[in-house]
Amino acid sequence: MAIAALFPLLRWRGLPQDTMMDLLPSLATNLGDGVDTSSRHLALACLQMVFAQQRDASDALDRDTVHKIYHELVQCLEDDDHYIRLSTCKALVTFLQCASPESLVGTTALEYMVEQLLIHMDDPDKNVGKACYEVLAVAAERSRSQVHKKVAAAYPSFQNRTLCDQLLGILK
C-alpha cells in the first residue's frame, strides 16, 4: 500500500531531492519473488523515477549504492511477466545513467548486468530483446570495452544475431 502512495509523489516530484536515496532500499525489497506482480511493477516504476530524478539533479549513485541495488534489479529480468521485464529495462537505463562512472567501469556489477542483459536480449519476446539492447547501448556509453568483450564472447550463442550485430556496430 505504501508503494502505491509513493508513486504519485515521485511522479509529480513531490519529494525533496535529499530523501530520494533513503527510498532505494525499501523499493528494492519490493522486487523479490514473494511480492505480488503489481507491487513489483510499481516498485520498478518508482525506482525508475528516483533514478531519473537523481540523474536530472546530477546526483550520481556511488559505488556502494550501485552494489546494494543492482542484483535485485537485474533479477527482475527473470520474471515470468513480460511487463516486469520491460519495466526492469526502463529502470536499468536510468540506473546506469545516474550511476557514477567509477561505480560501474571495470566492476563485477556492470559485468553481471551485461551478461544477464545479453541472455535476455535473445528473449523470444522481441520487445524484451529490444529493451535489453537499449540498456546495453547505455551500458556501452559507460564502459565500451567491457561491454564489447562480453558481446563478442556471447555472439556465437545467439539464436537471432540481429540485435547483437547492431550492438557490435555501435561498439566499433
Short mmCIF file of C-alpha atoms in Angstrom, two decimals:
data_model
loop_
_atom_site.label_atom_id
_atom_site.label_comp_id
_atom_site.label_asym_id
_atom_site.label_seq_id
_atom_site.Cartn_x
_atom_site.Cartn_y
_atom_site.Cartn_z
CA MET A 1 0.00 0.00 0.00
CA ALA A 2 2.79 2.45 0.86
CA ILE A 3 4.37 1.99 -2.54
CA ALA A 4 1.08 2.96 -4.20
CA ALA A 5 1.09 6.19 -2.19
CA LEU A 6 4.71 6.86 -3.08
CA PHE A 7 4.15 6.56 -6.84
CA PRO A 8 2.22 9.84 -7.35
CA LEU A 9 4.62 11.73 -5.08
CA LEU A 10 7.53 10.63 -7.26
CA ARG A 11 5.66 11.16 -10.49
CA TRP A 12 4.90 14.76 -9.63
CA ARG A 13 8.30 15.26 -7.99
CA GLY A 14 6.66 15.95 -4.66
CA LEU A 15 9.53 14.70 -2.52
CA PRO A 16 12.67 16.62 -1.58
CA GLN A 17 15.76 15.51 -3.51
CA ASP A 18 17.67 14.65 -0.33
CA THR A 19 15.14 11.92 0.57
CA MET A 20 15.49 10.01 -2.70
CA MET A 21 18.44 7.87 -1.66
CA ASP A 22 16.61 6.81 1.50
CA LEU A 23 13.87 5.25 -0.64
CA LEU A 24 16.14 2.89 -2.57
CA PRO A 25 16.46 0.05 -0.02
CA SER A 26 12.72 -0.05 0.63
CA LEU A 27 11.90 -0.03 -3.05
CA ALA A 28 14.47 -2.75 -3.76
CA THR A 29 12.85 -5.04 -1.18
CA ASN A 30 9.64 -4.90 -3.24
CA LEU A 31 11.31 -6.59 -6.21
CA GLY A 32 11.61 -10.07 -4.72
CA ASP A 33 9.80 -13.28 -5.57
CA GLY A 34 7.42 -13.11 -2.61
CA VAL A 35 5.96 -9.79 -3.75
CA ASP A 36 2.90 -9.66 -6.00
CA THR A 37 3.29 -8.61 -9.63
CA SER A 38 1.53 -5.25 -9.30
CA SER A 39 3.75 -4.25 -6.35
CA ARG A 40 6.89 -5.27 -8.25
CA HIS A 41 5.72 -3.27 -11.24
CA LEU A 42 5.06 -0.21 -9.04
CA ALA A 43 8.44 -0.62 -7.31
CA LEU A 44 10.20 -0.69 -10.68
CA ALA A 45 8.32 2.41 -11.84
CA CYS A 46 9.22 4.18 -8.59
CA LEU A 47 12.87 3.16 -8.90
CA GLN A 48 12.94 4.45 -12.46
CA MET A 49 11.60 7.81 -11.29
CA VAL A 50 14.08 8.00 -8.39
CA PHE A 51 16.98 7.21 -10.73
CA ALA A 52 15.73 9.75 -13.29
CA GLN A 53 15.44 12.45 -10.63
CA GLN A 54 18.93 11.63 -9.36
CA ARG A 55 20.25 11.81 -12.93
CA ASP A 56 18.46 15.09 -13.63
CA ALA A 57 19.86 16.57 -10.41
CA SER A 58 23.35 15.36 -11.37
CA ASP A 59 23.40 13.40 -8.12
CA ALA A 60 25.21 10.22 -9.14
CA LEU A 61 24.82 6.91 -7.35
CA ASP A 62 28.03 5.93 -5.62
CA ARG A 63 29.71 2.52 -5.81
CA ASP A 64 28.21 1.31 -2.53
CA THR A 65 24.66 2.19 -3.59
CA VAL A 66 25.12 0.59 -7.01
CA HIS A 67 26.37 -2.62 -5.43
CA LYS A 68 23.47 -2.74 -2.97
CA ILE A 69 20.80 -2.46 -5.67
CA TYR A 70 21.97 -3.85 -9.00
CA HIS A 71 21.46 -7.54 -8.24
CA GLU A 72 17.82 -7.21 -7.14
CA LEU A 73 17.12 -5.04 -10.15
CA VAL A 74 18.72 -7.41 -12.66
CA GLN A 75 16.94 -10.42 -11.12
CA CYS A 76 13.66 -8.93 -12.32
CA LEU A 77 14.72 -9.85 -15.87
CA GLU A 78 13.92 -13.44 -14.84
CA ASP A 79 10.28 -12.61 -14.09
CA ASP A 80 7.61 -14.55 -15.99
CA ASP A 81 5.67 -11.35 -16.65
CA HIS A 82 7.00 -9.58 -19.73
CA TYR A 83 5.73 -6.23 -18.43
CA ILE A 84 8.00 -6.66 -15.40
CA ARG A 85 10.93 -7.45 -17.72
CA LEU A 86 10.18 -4.35 -19.81
CA SER A 87 9.86 -2.17 -16.69
CA THR A 88 13.14 -3.60 -15.43
CA CYS A 89 14.86 -2.47 -18.62
CA LYS A 90 13.45 1.05 -18.25
CA ALA A 91 14.68 1.18 -14.67
CA LEU A 92 18.10 -0.18 -15.68
CA VAL A 93 18.52 2.55 -18.31
CA THR A 94 18.03 5.30 -15.73
CA PHE A 95 20.05 3.33 -13.15
CA LEU A 96 23.04 3.22 -15.49
CA GLN A 97 22.60 6.87 -16.43
CA CYS A 98 22.66 8.05 -12.83
CA ALA A 99 25.43 5.76 -11.57
CA SER A 100 28.81 7.42 -11.31
CA PRO A 101 31.29 6.10 -13.90
CA GLU A 102 33.65 4.86 -11.19
CA SER A 103 30.83 2.83 -9.65
CA LEU A 104 30.48 0.82 -12.86
CA VAL A 105 33.60 0.74 -15.02
CA GLY A 106 35.55 -2.46 -14.50
CA THR A 107 33.20 -3.74 -11.79
CA THR A 108 31.55 -7.10 -11.39
CA ALA A 109 28.25 -5.21 -11.12
CA LEU A 110 28.46 -3.99 -14.71
CA GLU A 111 29.84 -7.34 -15.86
CA TYR A 112 26.89 -9.20 -14.30
CA MET A 113 24.36 -6.73 -15.71
CA VAL A 114 25.78 -7.05 -19.21
CA GLU A 115 25.85 -10.87 -19.02
CA GLN A 116 22.22 -11.02 -17.91
CA LEU A 117 21.08 -8.43 -20.44
CA LEU A 118 22.77 -10.38 -23.24
CA ILE A 119 20.91 -13.53 -22.20
CA HIS A 120 17.61 -11.67 -22.25
CA MET A 121 18.38 -9.79 -25.46
CA ASP A 122 17.75 -13.17 -27.10
CA ASP A 123 14.32 -13.38 -25.38
CA PRO A 124 11.52 -14.89 -27.50
CA ASP A 125 9.56 -11.69 -26.80
CA LYS A 126 11.07 -9.26 -29.32
CA ASN A 127 10.04 -6.24 -27.22
CA VAL A 128 12.06 -7.54 -24.28
CA GLY A 129 15.02 -8.23 -26.57
CA LYS A 130 14.90 -4.69 -27.96
CA ALA A 131 14.57 -3.23 -24.45
CA CYS A 132 17.65 -5.19 -23.34
CA TYR A 133 19.51 -3.90 -26.40
CA GLU A 134 18.67 -0.33 -25.36
CA VAL A 135 20.03 -0.93 -21.85
CA LEU A 136 23.20 -2.45 -23.29
CA ALA A 137 23.64 0.61 -25.53
CA VAL A 138 23.57 2.80 -22.40
CA ALA A 139 25.98 0.41 -20.64
CA ALA A 140 28.31 0.77 -23.62
CA GLU A 141 28.38 4.53 -23.04
CA ARG A 142 29.77 3.77 -19.58
CA SER A 143 32.32 1.11 -20.48
CA ARG A 144 32.64 0.41 -24.19
CA SER A 145 35.47 -2.11 -23.85
CA GLN A 146 33.83 -4.07 -21.05
CA VAL A 147 30.55 -4.36 -22.98
CA HIS A 148 32.29 -5.15 -26.28
CA LYS A 149 34.23 -8.00 -24.69
CA LYS A 150 31.04 -9.58 -23.31
CA VAL A 151 29.07 -9.11 -26.55
CA ALA A 152 31.84 -10.65 -28.65
CA ALA A 153 32.08 -13.64 -26.28
CA ALA A 154 28.30 -14.19 -26.31
CA TYR A 155 27.86 -13.73 -30.07
CA PRO A 156 28.13 -17.42 -31.07
CA SER A 157 25.36 -18.42 -28.66
CA PHE A 158 22.73 -16.02 -30.07
CA GLN A 159 19.85 -17.55 -31.95
CA ASN A 160 18.92 -14.24 -33.55
CA ARG A 161 22.01 -12.13 -34.10
CA THR A 162 20.32 -9.02 -35.49
CA LEU A 163 20.38 -7.04 -32.22
CA CYS A 164 23.83 -8.39 -31.40
CA ASP A 165 25.13 -7.19 -34.79
CA GLN A 166 23.58 -3.76 -34.17
CA LEU A 167 25.18 -3.61 -30.74
CA LEU A 168 28.58 -4.57 -32.15
CA GLY A 169 28.07 -1.83 -34.76
CA ILE A 170 27.71 0.89 -32.13
CA LEU A 171 30.65 -0.54 -30.17
CA LYS A 172 33.11 -0.11 -33.05
#
